[in-house]
mmCIF file of C-alpha atoms and ligand atoms in Angstrom:
data_model
loop_
_atom_site.group_PDB
_atom_site.id
_atom_site.type_symbol
_atom_site.label_atom_id
_atom_site.label_comp_id
_atom_site.label_asym_id
_atom_site.label_seq_id
_atom_site.Cartn_x
_atom_site.Cartn_y
_atom_site.Cartn_z
ATOM 1 C CA MET A 1179 113.534 146.410 50.055
ATOM 2 C CA ARG A 1180 109.463 147.235 50.233
ATOM 3 C CA LEU A 1181 107.554 145.467 52.345
ATOM 4 C CA PRO A 1182 104.611 143.619 50.596
ATOM 5 C CA ARG A 1183 101.414 145.555 51.060
ATOM 6 C CA VAL A 1184 98.416 143.966 52.439
ATOM 7 C CA GLU A 1185 96.290 143.966 49.176
ATOM 8 C CA ASP A 1186 99.332 142.253 47.631
ATOM 9 C CA ILE A 1187 99.294 139.389 50.022
ATOM 10 C CA GLU A 1188 95.612 139.215 49.740
ATOM 11 C CA LYS A 1189 95.799 138.821 45.986
ATOM 12 C CA ARG A 1190 98.162 135.808 46.365
ATOM 13 C CA LEU A 1191 95.770 134.157 48.814
ATOM 14 C CA PRO A 1192 93.608 131.762 47.250
ATOM 15 C CA THR A 1193 89.900 131.863 47.914
ATOM 16 C CA PRO A 1194 87.521 128.984 48.614
ATOM 17 C CA GLU A 1195 86.664 128.585 45.023
ATOM 18 C CA ASP A 1196 90.323 127.924 44.094
ATOM 19 C CA PHE A 1197 89.338 124.417 45.742
ATOM 20 C CA THR A 1198 88.059 122.268 43.341
ATOM 21 C CA SER A 1199 87.244 118.923 44.651
ATOM 22 C CA ARG A 1200 83.680 117.984 44.563
ATOM 23 C CA ALA A 1201 83.884 115.738 47.455
ATOM 24 C CA ARG A 1202 84.226 118.895 50.014
ATOM 25 C CA GLY A 1203 80.910 120.226 51.279
ATOM 26 C CA THR A 1204 78.847 120.380 54.634
ATOM 27 C CA GLU A 1205 77.255 116.807 53.371
ATOM 28 C CA LEU A 1206 80.718 115.247 53.837
ATOM 29 C CA THR A 1207 82.200 117.192 56.732
ATOM 30 C CA ALA A 1208 79.204 116.604 58.830
ATOM 31 C CA ARG A 1209 78.919 112.664 58.436
ATOM 32 C CA VAL A 1210 83.031 112.693 59.171
ATOM 33 C CA GLY A 1211 82.271 114.929 61.975
ATOM 34 C CA THR A 1212 79.562 112.857 63.615
ATOM 35 C CA ALA A 1213 81.941 109.751 63.722
ATOM 36 C CA LEU A 1214 84.791 111.787 64.861
ATOM 37 C CA GLY A 1215 82.620 113.415 67.598
ATOM 38 C CA ILE A 1216 81.521 110.045 68.675
ATOM 39 C CA THR A 1217 85.392 108.737 68.908
ATOM 40 C CA PHE A 1218 86.196 112.145 70.934
ATOM 41 C CA GLY A 1219 83.662 111.554 73.464
ATOM 42 C CA ILE A 1220 84.831 107.812 74.042
ATOM 43 C CA CYS A 1221 88.315 109.124 74.402
ATOM 44 C CA PHE A 1222 87.119 111.431 77.075
ATOM 45 C CA LEU A 1223 84.955 109.410 78.954
ATOM 46 C CA THR A 1224 87.252 106.394 79.308
ATOM 47 C CA GLY A 1225 90.402 109.026 79.509
ATOM 48 C CA MET A 1226 88.697 110.519 82.905
ATOM 49 C CA TRP A 1227 87.726 106.963 83.942
ATOM 50 C CA SER A 1228 91.363 106.114 83.798
ATOM 51 C CA HIS A 1229 92.239 109.215 85.646
ATOM 52 C CA PHE A 1230 89.862 107.789 88.532
ATOM 53 C CA GLN A 1231 91.305 104.396 88.351
ATOM 54 C CA TYR A 1232 94.903 105.979 88.906
ATOM 55 C CA ASP A 1233 93.193 108.087 91.855
ATOM 56 C CA PRO A 1234 90.069 106.606 93.100
ATOM 57 C CA PRO A 1235 88.204 109.870 94.594
ATOM 58 C CA GLY A 1236 86.664 109.600 97.674
ATOM 59 C CA TRP A 1237 83.179 109.547 96.140
ATOM 60 C CA LEU A 1238 84.047 106.861 93.607
ATOM 61 C CA PRO A 1239 85.575 104.112 95.268
ATOM 62 C CA ILE A 1240 86.694 101.704 92.542
ATOM 63 C CA GLY A 1241 87.474 98.384 93.520
ATOM 64 C CA PRO A 1242 88.544 94.696 92.337
ATOM 65 C CA GLN A 1243 85.403 94.013 90.617
ATOM 66 C CA PRO A 1244 84.621 93.754 87.671
ATOM 67 C CA THR A 1245 88.039 92.180 87.021
ATOM 68 C CA GLN A 1246 88.375 93.034 83.479
ATOM 69 C CA LEU A 1247 87.058 96.873 83.702
ATOM 70 C CA TYR A 1248 90.205 98.661 83.137
ATOM 71 C CA ARG A 1249 91.015 96.327 80.339
ATOM 72 C CA VAL A 1250 88.068 97.124 78.376
ATOM 73 C CA THR A 1251 87.797 101.089 79.117
ATOM 74 C CA GLN A 1252 91.585 101.474 78.297
ATOM 75 C CA GLY A 1253 91.452 99.324 75.406
ATOM 76 C CA LEU A 1254 88.385 101.433 73.934
ATOM 77 C CA HIS A 1255 90.285 104.666 74.753
ATOM 78 C CA VAL A 1256 93.358 103.625 72.705
ATOM 79 C CA MET A 1257 91.351 102.327 69.976
ATOM 80 C CA SER A 1258 88.747 105.152 69.751
ATOM 81 C CA GLY A 1259 91.623 107.373 69.740
ATOM 82 C CA MET A 1260 93.704 105.513 66.834
ATOM 83 C CA ALA A 1261 90.212 105.843 64.902
ATOM 84 C CA ALA A 1262 90.003 109.293 65.493
ATOM 85 C CA ILE A 1263 93.392 110.180 63.627
ATOM 86 C CA PRO A 1264 91.855 109.602 60.128
ATOM 87 C CA LEU A 1265 88.880 111.084 60.688
ATOM 88 C CA LEU A 1266 90.654 114.378 61.947
ATOM 89 C CA LEU A 1267 92.597 114.427 58.695
ATOM 90 C CA VAL A 1268 89.465 114.014 56.450
ATOM 91 C CA LYS A 1269 87.587 116.606 58.310
ATOM 92 C CA LEU A 1270 90.547 118.892 58.328
ATOM 93 C CA TRP A 1271 90.980 118.305 54.441
ATOM 94 C CA GLY A 1272 87.362 119.119 54.098
ATOM 95 C CA VAL A 1273 87.128 122.308 55.522
ATOM 96 C CA TYR A 1274 90.452 123.725 55.505
ATOM 97 C CA PRO A 1275 89.876 125.995 52.571
ATOM 98 C CA ARG A 1276 86.958 127.922 54.559
ATOM 99 C CA LEU A 1277 90.314 129.461 56.154
ATOM 100 C CA PHE A 1278 90.682 131.634 53.359
ATOM 101 C CA ILE A 1279 87.279 133.194 53.760
ATOM 102 C CA LEU A 1280 88.589 136.358 54.639
ATOM 103 C CA PRO A 1281 86.976 138.504 57.674
ATOM 104 C CA PRO A 1282 84.786 141.394 56.701
ATOM 105 C CA LYS A 1283 87.167 144.375 56.078
ATOM 106 C CA LYS A 1284 85.575 146.777 58.436
ATOM 107 C CA LEU A 1285 85.345 146.438 62.055
ATOM 108 C CA SER A 1286 81.929 145.330 62.469
ATOM 109 C CA ARG A 1287 79.811 143.041 64.617
ATOM 110 C CA ALA A 1288 80.094 140.295 61.399
ATOM 111 C CA PHE A 1289 84.110 140.879 61.759
ATOM 112 C CA VAL A 1290 84.143 140.088 65.508
ATOM 113 C CA VAL A 1291 82.045 136.946 65.049
ATOM 114 C CA ASP A 1292 84.132 135.602 62.132
ATOM 115 C CA VAL A 1293 87.472 136.303 64.052
ATOM 116 C CA LEU A 1294 85.748 134.502 67.155
ATOM 117 C CA GLU A 1295 84.419 131.629 65.360
ATOM 118 C CA LYS A 1296 87.950 131.071 63.746
ATOM 119 C CA ALA A 1297 89.554 131.090 67.098
ATOM 120 C CA SER A 1298 87.547 128.874 68.846
ATOM 121 C CA ILE A 1299 87.904 126.469 65.930
ATOM 122 C CA GLY A 1300 91.706 127.169 66.015
ATOM 123 C CA VAL A 1301 91.382 125.934 69.987
ATOM 124 C CA LEU A 1302 89.575 122.789 68.869
ATOM 125 C CA VAL A 1303 91.661 121.898 66.334
ATOM 126 C CA ALA A 1304 94.945 122.569 68.101
ATOM 127 C CA ALA A 1305 93.715 120.594 71.389
ATOM 128 C CA GLY A 1306 92.537 117.732 69.141
ATOM 129 C CA ILE A 1307 95.608 117.424 67.413
ATOM 130 C CA PHE A 1308 97.706 117.727 70.664
ATOM 131 C CA GLN A 1309 95.489 114.559 72.118
ATOM 132 C CA LEU A 1310 95.962 112.491 69.131
ATOM 133 C CA ALA A 1311 99.602 112.990 69.035
ATOM 134 C CA SER A 1312 100.538 112.714 72.329
ATOM 135 C CA GLY A 1313 98.369 109.857 73.121
ATOM 136 C CA ALA A 1314 100.030 108.209 70.062
ATOM 137 C CA LEU A 1315 103.231 109.066 71.294
ATOM 138 C CA ASN A 1316 102.818 107.810 74.680
ATOM 139 C CA ILE A 1317 101.820 104.634 73.363
ATOM 140 C CA ALA A 1318 105.240 104.439 71.554
ATOM 141 C CA GLN A 1319 106.718 105.557 74.816
ATOM 142 C CA TRP A 1320 108.495 107.975 73.228
ATOM 143 C CA TYR A 1321 108.257 111.511 75.465
ATOM 144 C CA PRO A 1322 109.738 114.255 73.365
ATOM 145 C CA TRP A 1323 108.741 116.819 75.940
ATOM 146 C CA ALA A 1324 109.435 117.817 79.539
ATOM 147 C CA PHE A 1325 105.778 118.448 80.819
ATOM 148 C CA SER A 1326 103.708 115.634 82.927
ATOM 149 C CA PHE A 1327 102.149 113.563 80.140
ATOM 150 C CA ARG A 1328 99.234 112.514 82.158
ATOM 151 C CA ARG A 1329 98.426 115.857 83.769
ATOM 152 C CA THR A 1330 98.357 117.622 80.381
ATOM 153 C CA HIS A 1331 96.564 114.972 78.589
ATOM 154 C CA GLU A 1332 94.209 115.237 81.232
ATOM 155 C CA ALA A 1333 94.018 119.253 81.193
ATOM 156 C CA VAL A 1334 93.813 119.454 77.408
ATOM 157 C CA ALA A 1335 91.162 116.604 77.321
ATOM 158 C CA TRP A 1336 89.072 119.516 78.997
ATOM 159 C CA VAL A 1337 89.775 122.019 76.687
ATOM 160 C CA ALA A 1338 89.179 119.829 73.425
ATOM 161 C CA ILE A 1339 85.755 118.666 74.941
ATOM 162 C CA GLY A 1340 84.685 122.365 75.804
ATOM 163 C CA ALA A 1341 85.509 123.467 72.328
ATOM 164 C CA LEU A 1342 83.955 120.601 70.757
ATOM 165 C CA LEU A 1343 80.663 121.165 72.714
ATOM 166 C CA VAL A 1344 80.591 124.651 71.581
ATOM 167 C CA HIS A 1345 81.440 123.590 68.200
ATOM 168 C CA ILE A 1346 78.596 121.280 67.792
ATOM 169 C CA ALA A 1347 76.151 123.819 69.390
ATOM 170 C CA VAL A 1348 76.998 126.408 66.986
ATOM 171 C CA LYS A 1349 77.006 124.181 64.071
ATOM 172 C CA LEU A 1350 73.823 122.361 65.101
ATOM 173 C CA PRO A 1351 71.314 123.713 62.423
ATOM 174 C CA ILE A 1352 73.939 123.080 59.539
ATOM 175 C CA ILE A 1353 74.670 119.463 60.911
ATOM 176 C CA ARG A 1354 71.017 118.667 61.088
ATOM 177 C CA THR A 1355 70.370 120.122 57.279
ATOM 178 C CA ALA A 1356 73.715 118.335 56.521
ATOM 179 C CA LEU A 1357 72.799 114.778 57.734
ATOM 180 C CA GLY A 1358 69.221 115.269 56.148
ATOM 181 C CA ALA A 1359 70.625 115.752 52.810
ATOM 182 C CA ASP A 1360 71.688 113.254 50.283
ATOM 183 C CA LEU A 1361 75.302 112.469 50.502
ATOM 184 C CA GLU A 1362 75.963 113.642 46.973
ATOM 185 C CA ASP A 1363 73.646 116.433 46.762
ATOM 186 C CA ARG A 1364 75.809 119.390 45.419
ATOM 187 C CA ASP A 1365 76.010 122.617 47.400
ATOM 188 C CA ASP A 1366 76.241 124.717 44.364
ATOM 189 C CA ASP A 1367 74.311 125.709 41.379
ATOM 190 C CA HIS A 1368 75.082 123.436 39.024
ATOM 191 C CA HIS A 1369 72.383 121.065 39.829
ATOM 192 C CA ASP A 1370 70.558 120.540 36.151
ATOM 193 C CA SER A 1371 73.578 120.586 34.342
ATOM 194 C CA THR A 1372 74.881 117.070 33.537
ATOM 195 C CA ASP A 1373 78.871 118.158 32.694
ATOM 196 C CA ASP A 1374 79.193 119.782 36.014
ATOM 197 C CA ASP A 1375 81.341 116.922 37.206
ATOM 198 C CA ASP A 1376 83.901 118.022 34.335
ATOM 199 C CA GLU A 1377 84.589 121.248 36.090
ATOM 200 C CA GLN A 1378 84.852 119.723 39.508
ATOM 201 C CA HIS A 1379 87.798 117.213 40.415
ATOM 202 C CA GLY A 1380 88.749 114.432 42.451
ATOM 203 C CA PRO A 1381 86.979 111.710 44.096
ATOM 204 C CA THR A 1382 83.463 111.495 45.196
ATOM 205 C CA ARG A 1383 82.114 112.319 48.588
ATOM 206 C CA ARG A 1384 80.992 108.846 48.733
ATOM 207 C CA SER A 1385 84.515 107.235 48.228
ATOM 208 C CA VAL A 1386 86.144 109.963 50.352
ATOM 209 C CA LEU A 1387 83.711 108.677 53.036
ATOM 210 C CA LEU A 1388 84.490 105.080 52.500
ATOM 211 C CA GLY A 1389 88.045 105.950 52.454
ATOM 212 C CA ALA A 1390 87.793 107.499 55.846
ATOM 213 C CA SER A 1391 85.759 105.051 57.291
ATOM 214 C CA ALA A 1392 88.201 102.055 55.956
ATOM 215 C CA ALA A 1393 91.040 103.944 57.302
ATOM 216 C CA SER A 1394 89.399 104.313 60.574
ATOM 217 C CA GLY A 1395 88.233 100.919 60.871
ATOM 218 C CA LEU A 1396 91.553 99.477 59.940
ATOM 219 C CA ALA A 1397 93.540 101.520 62.774
ATOM 220 C CA VAL A 1398 91.016 100.217 65.005
ATOM 221 C CA LEU A 1399 91.452 96.607 63.862
ATOM 222 C CA LEU A 1400 95.341 96.902 63.907
ATOM 223 C CA THR A 1401 95.337 98.337 67.347
ATOM 224 C CA ALA A 1402 92.610 95.815 68.811
ATOM 225 C CA GLY A 1403 95.120 93.272 68.550
ATOM 226 C CA GLN A 1404 97.130 94.279 71.627
ATOM 227 C CA THR A 1405 94.150 93.408 73.841
ATOM 228 C CA VAL A 1406 91.734 91.096 71.875
ATOM 229 C CA PRO A 1407 93.533 87.515 71.788
ATOM 230 C CA PHE A 1408 92.502 86.359 68.494
ATOM 231 C CA LEU A 1409 93.623 89.482 66.825
ATOM 232 C CA ARG A 1410 97.087 89.518 68.173
ATOM 233 C CA LYS A 1411 99.060 88.215 64.962
ATOM 234 C CA ILE A 1412 97.839 91.519 62.739
ATOM 235 C CA SER A 1413 98.196 93.834 65.896
ATOM 236 C CA VAL A 1414 100.939 96.059 64.127
ATOM 237 C CA PHE A 1415 100.064 98.849 66.159
ATOM 238 C CA GLY A 1416 100.567 97.088 69.562
ATOM 239 C CA VAL A 1417 103.803 98.369 70.280
ATOM 240 C CA ARG A 1418 104.213 96.035 73.212
ATOM 241 C CA ASP A 1419 102.843 92.976 71.902
ATOM 242 C CA GLY A 1420 106.209 91.632 71.529
ATOM 243 C CA ASP A 1421 106.377 88.094 72.906
ATOM 244 C CA GLY A 1422 107.765 88.599 76.325
ATOM 245 C CA PRO A 1423 108.829 85.623 78.458
ATOM 246 C CA GLU A 1424 106.025 83.544 79.681
ATOM 247 C CA ASP A 1425 103.648 84.829 76.635
ATOM 248 C CA LEU A 1426 103.327 88.234 78.296
ATOM 249 C CA PRO A 1427 104.582 91.534 76.933
ATOM 250 C CA ILE A 1428 106.962 93.490 78.965
ATOM 251 C CA ASN A 1429 106.797 97.108 79.684
ATOM 252 C CA ARG A 1430 109.965 98.104 81.150
ATOM 253 C CA THR A 1431 112.557 95.469 81.658
ATOM 254 C CA ALA A 1432 114.704 95.073 84.884
ATOM 255 C CA ARG A 1433 117.815 96.546 83.031
ATOM 256 C CA ALA A 1434 115.660 99.670 82.241
ATOM 257 C CA ALA A 1435 114.660 99.624 86.076
ATOM 258 C CA ARG A 1436 118.073 99.096 87.263
ATOM 259 C CA THR A 1437 116.837 96.427 89.566
ATOM 260 C CA ASP A 1438 118.597 93.663 87.412
ATOM 261 C CA LYS A 1439 121.206 93.205 90.254
ATOM 262 C CA THR A 1440 119.389 94.002 93.298
ATOM 263 C CA ALA A 1441 116.489 91.495 92.276
ATOM 264 C CA LEU A 1442 119.166 88.800 92.073
ATOM 265 C CA ASP A 1443 120.551 89.201 95.357
ATOM 266 C CA PRO A 1444 120.333 85.955 97.334
ATOM 267 C CA ASN A 1445 119.994 87.997 100.427
ATOM 268 C CA PHE A 1446 117.070 89.195 99.251
ATOM 269 C CA ARG A 1447 114.259 89.664 101.641
ATOM 270 C CA LEU A 1448 110.701 90.788 101.245
ATOM 271 C CA GLU A 1449 110.049 93.065 104.337
ATOM 272 C CA VAL A 1450 106.118 93.404 105.625
ATOM 273 C CA MET A 1451 105.815 96.287 107.825
ATOM 274 C CA VAL A 1452 102.844 96.646 110.438
ATOM 275 C CA GLY A 1453 103.151 99.005 113.163
ATOM 276 C CA GLY A 1454 106.502 99.609 114.186
ATOM 277 C CA ALA A 1455 107.370 95.744 113.531
ATOM 278 C CA THR A 1456 108.711 94.139 110.352
ATOM 279 C CA MET A 1457 108.935 90.774 109.203
ATOM 280 C CA ALA A 1458 110.975 89.421 106.615
ATOM 281 C CA PHE A 1459 110.599 86.559 104.067
ATOM 282 C CA SER A 1460 112.863 85.079 101.843
ATOM 283 C CA ARG A 1461 111.692 84.122 98.194
ATOM 284 C CA GLU A 1462 111.701 80.450 99.571
ATOM 285 C CA GLN A 1463 109.923 81.268 102.571
ATOM 286 C CA LEU A 1464 107.119 82.962 100.799
ATOM 287 C CA MET A 1465 106.883 79.930 98.373
ATOM 288 C CA ALA A 1466 106.470 77.717 101.455
ATOM 289 C CA LEU A 1467 103.219 79.871 102.344
ATOM 290 C CA PRO A 1468 99.606 78.603 101.194
ATOM 291 C CA GLN A 1469 99.661 79.630 97.641
ATOM 292 C CA ARG A 1470 96.749 80.810 95.527
ATOM 293 C CA THR A 1471 96.444 80.875 91.539
ATOM 294 C CA HIS A 1472 93.933 83.272 89.934
ATOM 295 C CA ARG A 1473 93.698 84.150 85.848
ATOM 296 C CA LEU A 1474 94.083 88.176 86.016
ATOM 297 C CA PRO A 1475 94.888 90.566 83.337
ATOM 298 C CA ILE A 1476 97.599 93.156 83.013
ATOM 299 C CA ALA A 1477 95.924 96.228 81.820
ATOM 300 C CA CYS A 1478 98.333 98.871 80.604
ATOM 301 C CA VAL A 1479 97.560 102.410 80.004
ATOM 302 C CA GLU A 1480 98.812 102.009 76.653
ATOM 303 C CA GLY A 1481 95.990 99.829 75.566
ATOM 304 C CA TRP A 1482 97.685 96.638 75.498
ATOM 305 C CA SER A 1483 96.339 93.837 78.047
ATOM 306 C CA ARG A 1484 96.874 90.190 78.381
ATOM 307 C CA SER A 1485 95.405 87.788 80.786
ATOM 308 C CA ALA A 1486 97.611 85.045 82.555
ATOM 309 C CA LEU A 1487 97.798 82.501 85.300
ATOM 310 C CA TRP A 1488 99.285 84.414 88.541
ATOM 311 C CA THR A 1489 100.234 82.299 91.490
ATOM 312 C CA GLY A 1490 101.513 83.519 95.027
ATOM 313 C CA VAL A 1491 100.594 84.320 98.311
ATOM 314 C CA SER A 1492 97.379 86.756 98.887
ATOM 315 C CA VAL A 1493 98.327 89.953 100.112
ATOM 316 C CA CYS A 1494 95.686 89.731 102.938
ATOM 317 C CA ASP A 1495 97.174 86.188 104.046
ATOM 318 C CA LEU A 1496 100.614 87.684 104.335
ATOM 319 C CA ILE A 1497 99.563 90.844 106.512
ATOM 320 C CA GLU A 1498 97.377 88.415 108.752
ATOM 321 C CA LEU A 1499 100.521 86.736 108.917
ATOM 322 C CA ALA A 1500 102.558 89.390 110.132
ATOM 323 C CA GLY A 1501 99.960 90.522 112.761
ATOM 324 C CA GLY A 1502 98.159 93.056 110.643
ATOM 325 C CA ASN A 1503 94.741 94.074 109.960
ATOM 326 C CA PRO A 1504 93.798 93.200 106.091
ATOM 327 C CA ASP A 1505 91.439 95.928 105.952
ATOM 328 C CA SER A 1506 94.201 98.524 105.649
ATOM 329 C CA ASP A 1507 95.702 100.411 102.622
ATOM 330 C CA VAL A 1508 98.948 99.289 101.758
ATOM 331 C CA LYS A 1509 102.092 100.756 100.554
ATOM 332 C CA VAL A 1510 104.107 99.041 98.203
ATOM 333 C CA ARG A 1511 107.769 99.765 97.513
ATOM 334 C CA SER A 1512 109.959 98.274 94.983
ATOM 335 C CA LEU A 1513 113.695 97.743 94.246
ATOM 336 C CA GLN A 1514 113.354 100.055 91.806
ATOM 337 C CA THR A 1515 114.766 103.760 92.612
ATOM 338 C CA LYS A 1516 114.949 105.675 89.769
ATOM 339 C CA GLY A 1517 112.370 106.405 87.643
ATOM 340 C CA GLY A 1518 108.431 106.372 87.889
ATOM 341 C CA PHE A 1519 106.212 103.383 89.158
ATOM 342 C CA GLY A 1520 108.703 102.356 91.651
ATOM 343 C CA THR A 1521 106.041 102.610 94.255
ATOM 344 C CA SER A 1522 102.129 102.320 94.191
ATOM 345 C CA ASP A 1523 99.312 102.405 96.979
ATOM 346 C CA LEU A 1524 97.004 99.316 97.410
ATOM 347 C CA PRO A 1525 93.743 100.390 98.766
ATOM 348 C CA ALA A 1526 91.766 98.495 101.511
ATOM 349 C CA ASN A 1527 89.108 97.191 99.157
ATOM 350 C CA PHE A 1528 91.899 95.737 97.054
ATOM 351 C CA VAL A 1529 93.783 94.207 99.744
ATOM 352 C CA ARG A 1530 90.392 92.530 101.204
ATOM 353 C CA ASP A 1531 90.067 90.481 97.862
ATOM 354 C CA HIS A 1532 92.243 87.395 98.415
ATOM 355 C CA ARG A 1533 92.946 87.319 94.504
ATOM 356 C CA THR A 1534 95.238 90.334 95.096
ATOM 357 C CA LEU A 1535 98.541 88.421 94.967
ATOM 358 C CA LEU A 1536 101.978 88.939 95.771
ATOM 359 C CA ALA A 1537 102.740 86.814 92.561
ATOM 360 C CA LEU A 1538 105.607 84.336 92.772
ATOM 361 C CA GLU A 1539 104.882 82.218 89.441
ATOM 362 C CA LEU A 1540 103.377 83.210 86.212
ATOM 363 C CA ASN A 1541 101.526 80.366 83.970
ATOM 364 C CA GLY A 1542 103.172 77.911 86.212
ATOM 365 C CA GLU A 1543 106.798 78.980 85.959
ATOM 366 C CA ALA A 1544 108.689 81.186 88.284
ATOM 367 C CA LEU A 1545 108.657 84.994 87.519
ATOM 368 C CA THR A 1546 111.232 85.766 85.089
ATOM 369 C CA LEU A 1547 113.449 88.731 85.963
ATOM 370 C CA ASP A 1548 111.781 91.423 83.783
ATOM 371 C CA HIS A 1549 108.319 90.231 84.887
ATOM 372 C CA GLY A 1550 109.173 91.292 88.295
ATOM 373 C CA TYR A 1551 111.234 88.391 90.254
ATOM 374 C CA PRO A 1552 111.387 87.744 93.021
ATOM 375 C CA CYS A 1553 107.674 88.713 93.470
ATOM 376 C CA ARG A 1554 105.466 91.405 92.028
ATOM 377 C CA ILE A 1555 101.718 92.708 92.772
ATOM 378 C CA ILE A 1556 98.986 91.298 90.726
ATOM 379 C CA ALA A 1557 95.373 92.387 91.470
ATOM 380 C CA PRO A 1558 92.164 92.483 89.692
ATOM 381 C CA ASN A 1559 90.903 95.585 87.840
ATOM 382 C CA ARG A 1560 94.066 97.655 88.338
ATOM 383 C CA PRO A 1561 96.119 99.664 85.470
ATOM 384 C CA GLY A 1562 99.073 98.284 84.642
ATOM 385 C CA VAL A 1563 101.195 101.028 86.210
ATOM 386 C CA LEU A 1564 100.296 100.087 89.338
ATOM 387 C CA GLN A 1565 101.048 96.359 89.255
ATOM 388 C CA THR A 1566 104.411 97.046 90.861
ATOM 389 C CA LYS A 1567 107.007 94.534 89.910
ATOM 390 C CA TRP A 1568 110.432 93.726 91.992
ATOM 391 C CA VAL A 1569 108.502 94.677 95.188
ATOM 392 C CA ARG A 1570 110.754 94.601 98.339
ATOM 393 C CA GLN A 1571 108.313 96.294 101.031
ATOM 394 C CA LEU A 1572 104.542 96.366 101.961
ATOM 395 C CA GLU A 1573 103.655 98.907 104.593
ATOM 396 C CA VAL A 1574 100.606 98.301 106.394
ATOM 397 C CA LYS A 1575 98.958 101.602 107.088
ATOM 398 C CA ALA A 1576 97.166 102.151 110.106
HETATM 399 N N1 LIG B 329 108.645 98.656 89.695
HETATM 400 C C1 LIG B 329 108.130 98.869 88.485
HETATM 401 N N2 LIG B 329 106.725 98.210 88.405
HETATM 402 C C2 LIG B 329 106.052 98.382 87.130
HETATM 403 C C3 LIG B 329 106.791 99.165 86.100
HETATM 404 C C4 LIG B 329 107.596 99.807 86.345
HETATM 405 O O1 LIG B 329 108.049 100.724 85.509
HETATM 406 N N3 LIG B 329 108.487 99.764 87.863
HETATM 407 N N4 LIG B 329 105.875 99.217 84.897
HETATM 408 C C5 LIG B 329 104.222 98.763 85.330
HETATM 409 C C6 LIG B 329 103.660 98.732 83.829
HETATM 410 S S1 LIG B 329 103.468 100.439 83.199
HETATM 411 C C7 LIG B 329 102.961 97.674 83.719
HETATM 412 S S2 LIG B 329 102.022 97.947 81.951
HETATM 413 C C8 LIG B 329 103.065 96.752 84.120
HETATM 414 C C9 LIG B 329 103.841 95.677 83.024
HETATM 415 O O2 LIG B 329 103.891 94.190 83.583
HETATM 416 P P1 LIG B 329 104.893 93.416 82.518
HETATM 417 O O3 LIG B 329 106.060 94.005 82.358
HETATM 418 O O4 LIG B 329 105.345 91.994 83.763
HETATM 419 O O5 LIG B 329 104.149 92.828 81.547
HETATM 420 O O6 LIG B 329 104.258 96.394 85.310
HETATM 421 C C10 LIG B 329 104.133 97.422 85.833
HETATM 422 N N5 LIG B 329 104.963 97.646 87.209
HETATM 423 MO MO1 LIG B 330 101.860 100.072 81.731
#
């Protein structure tokens, strides 16, 4: 068998002229690209903020105020990510014929520039697709990979934003001209002829732009319902908007966390460790302590959030009762022994806030098993994953 020669392959490749849609052109891609750049920018900033909320850096002590902050930033993160998906698809459709502009034949400066430009766009496209796909799969709680989602999503975010800034810088002159021009301006030489539409096919730029905006807007609307109450009914993308008990979604059930037996053990005791001493409380004893009620949201990293009325003992009251200083960091341990999120750290500035509860009731009823019975942590402005359920121990740090 004879191997095909390079010239044969080149002859079979399409050329940019083979793509005849009249909608393509910088006037379209610059506009879709601007919208895409804005959504990526929001995603990047809110995403970095989420990492800060997980592990507050020393120079930025994030506290319990404003109560709804994480709910807003993470809601925006997921909504802008969903909005970006149709925009990215349209943008790629708009520009992919340019892939078939072959580099100059000879090794020259132009050749190197061409290859470098294609490589940098390759990095941007790969990083962008990876971020949107991994984010969407994470919302669906489907992890078909072995790496840490959080660490990888964060690292690739830097690659994506870096490549995006380079791309914008390189294309700035083209972008400015294109945004200044009328959307339906033709790039080609057929300005004067009236029948040029016959040679070019497909929808107009205006309708492609309209379609992209509509798809993007719809993605936002369908996602927003998982955090904006009055949109709840139409939130088909809200994976966990399912009505859990007490009108609150459930992220991981007790059975999935394998706490369904231990949590119902009548001998359950909550331990509060201060220095070397440990104080133990049954659920009845906790119920007999002064109770506080606060309206606080659960704001999941996956973008859904819901406010509810929580009743229980303030963590600071409990620590004082056990002889500890309520100005301390607290380690929270749950009955969950397998999988992530079984423990969390409650920094002193959260402990000091009396709204930080060891909750026993939700919306006026005893906590259900899946919402963390016998007791769970609820604190203002705290990512959902840190609102530890099935708490068995609070260790007050020195
Ligand atoms: N022990 C434990 N606590 C946990 C989790 C968990 O998997 N294990 N999931 C967390 C996550 S990711 C969220 S969003 C909230 C959701 O609380 P809910 O299921 O009561 O709505 O619980 C948090 N508490
Ligand atoms: Mo979550």
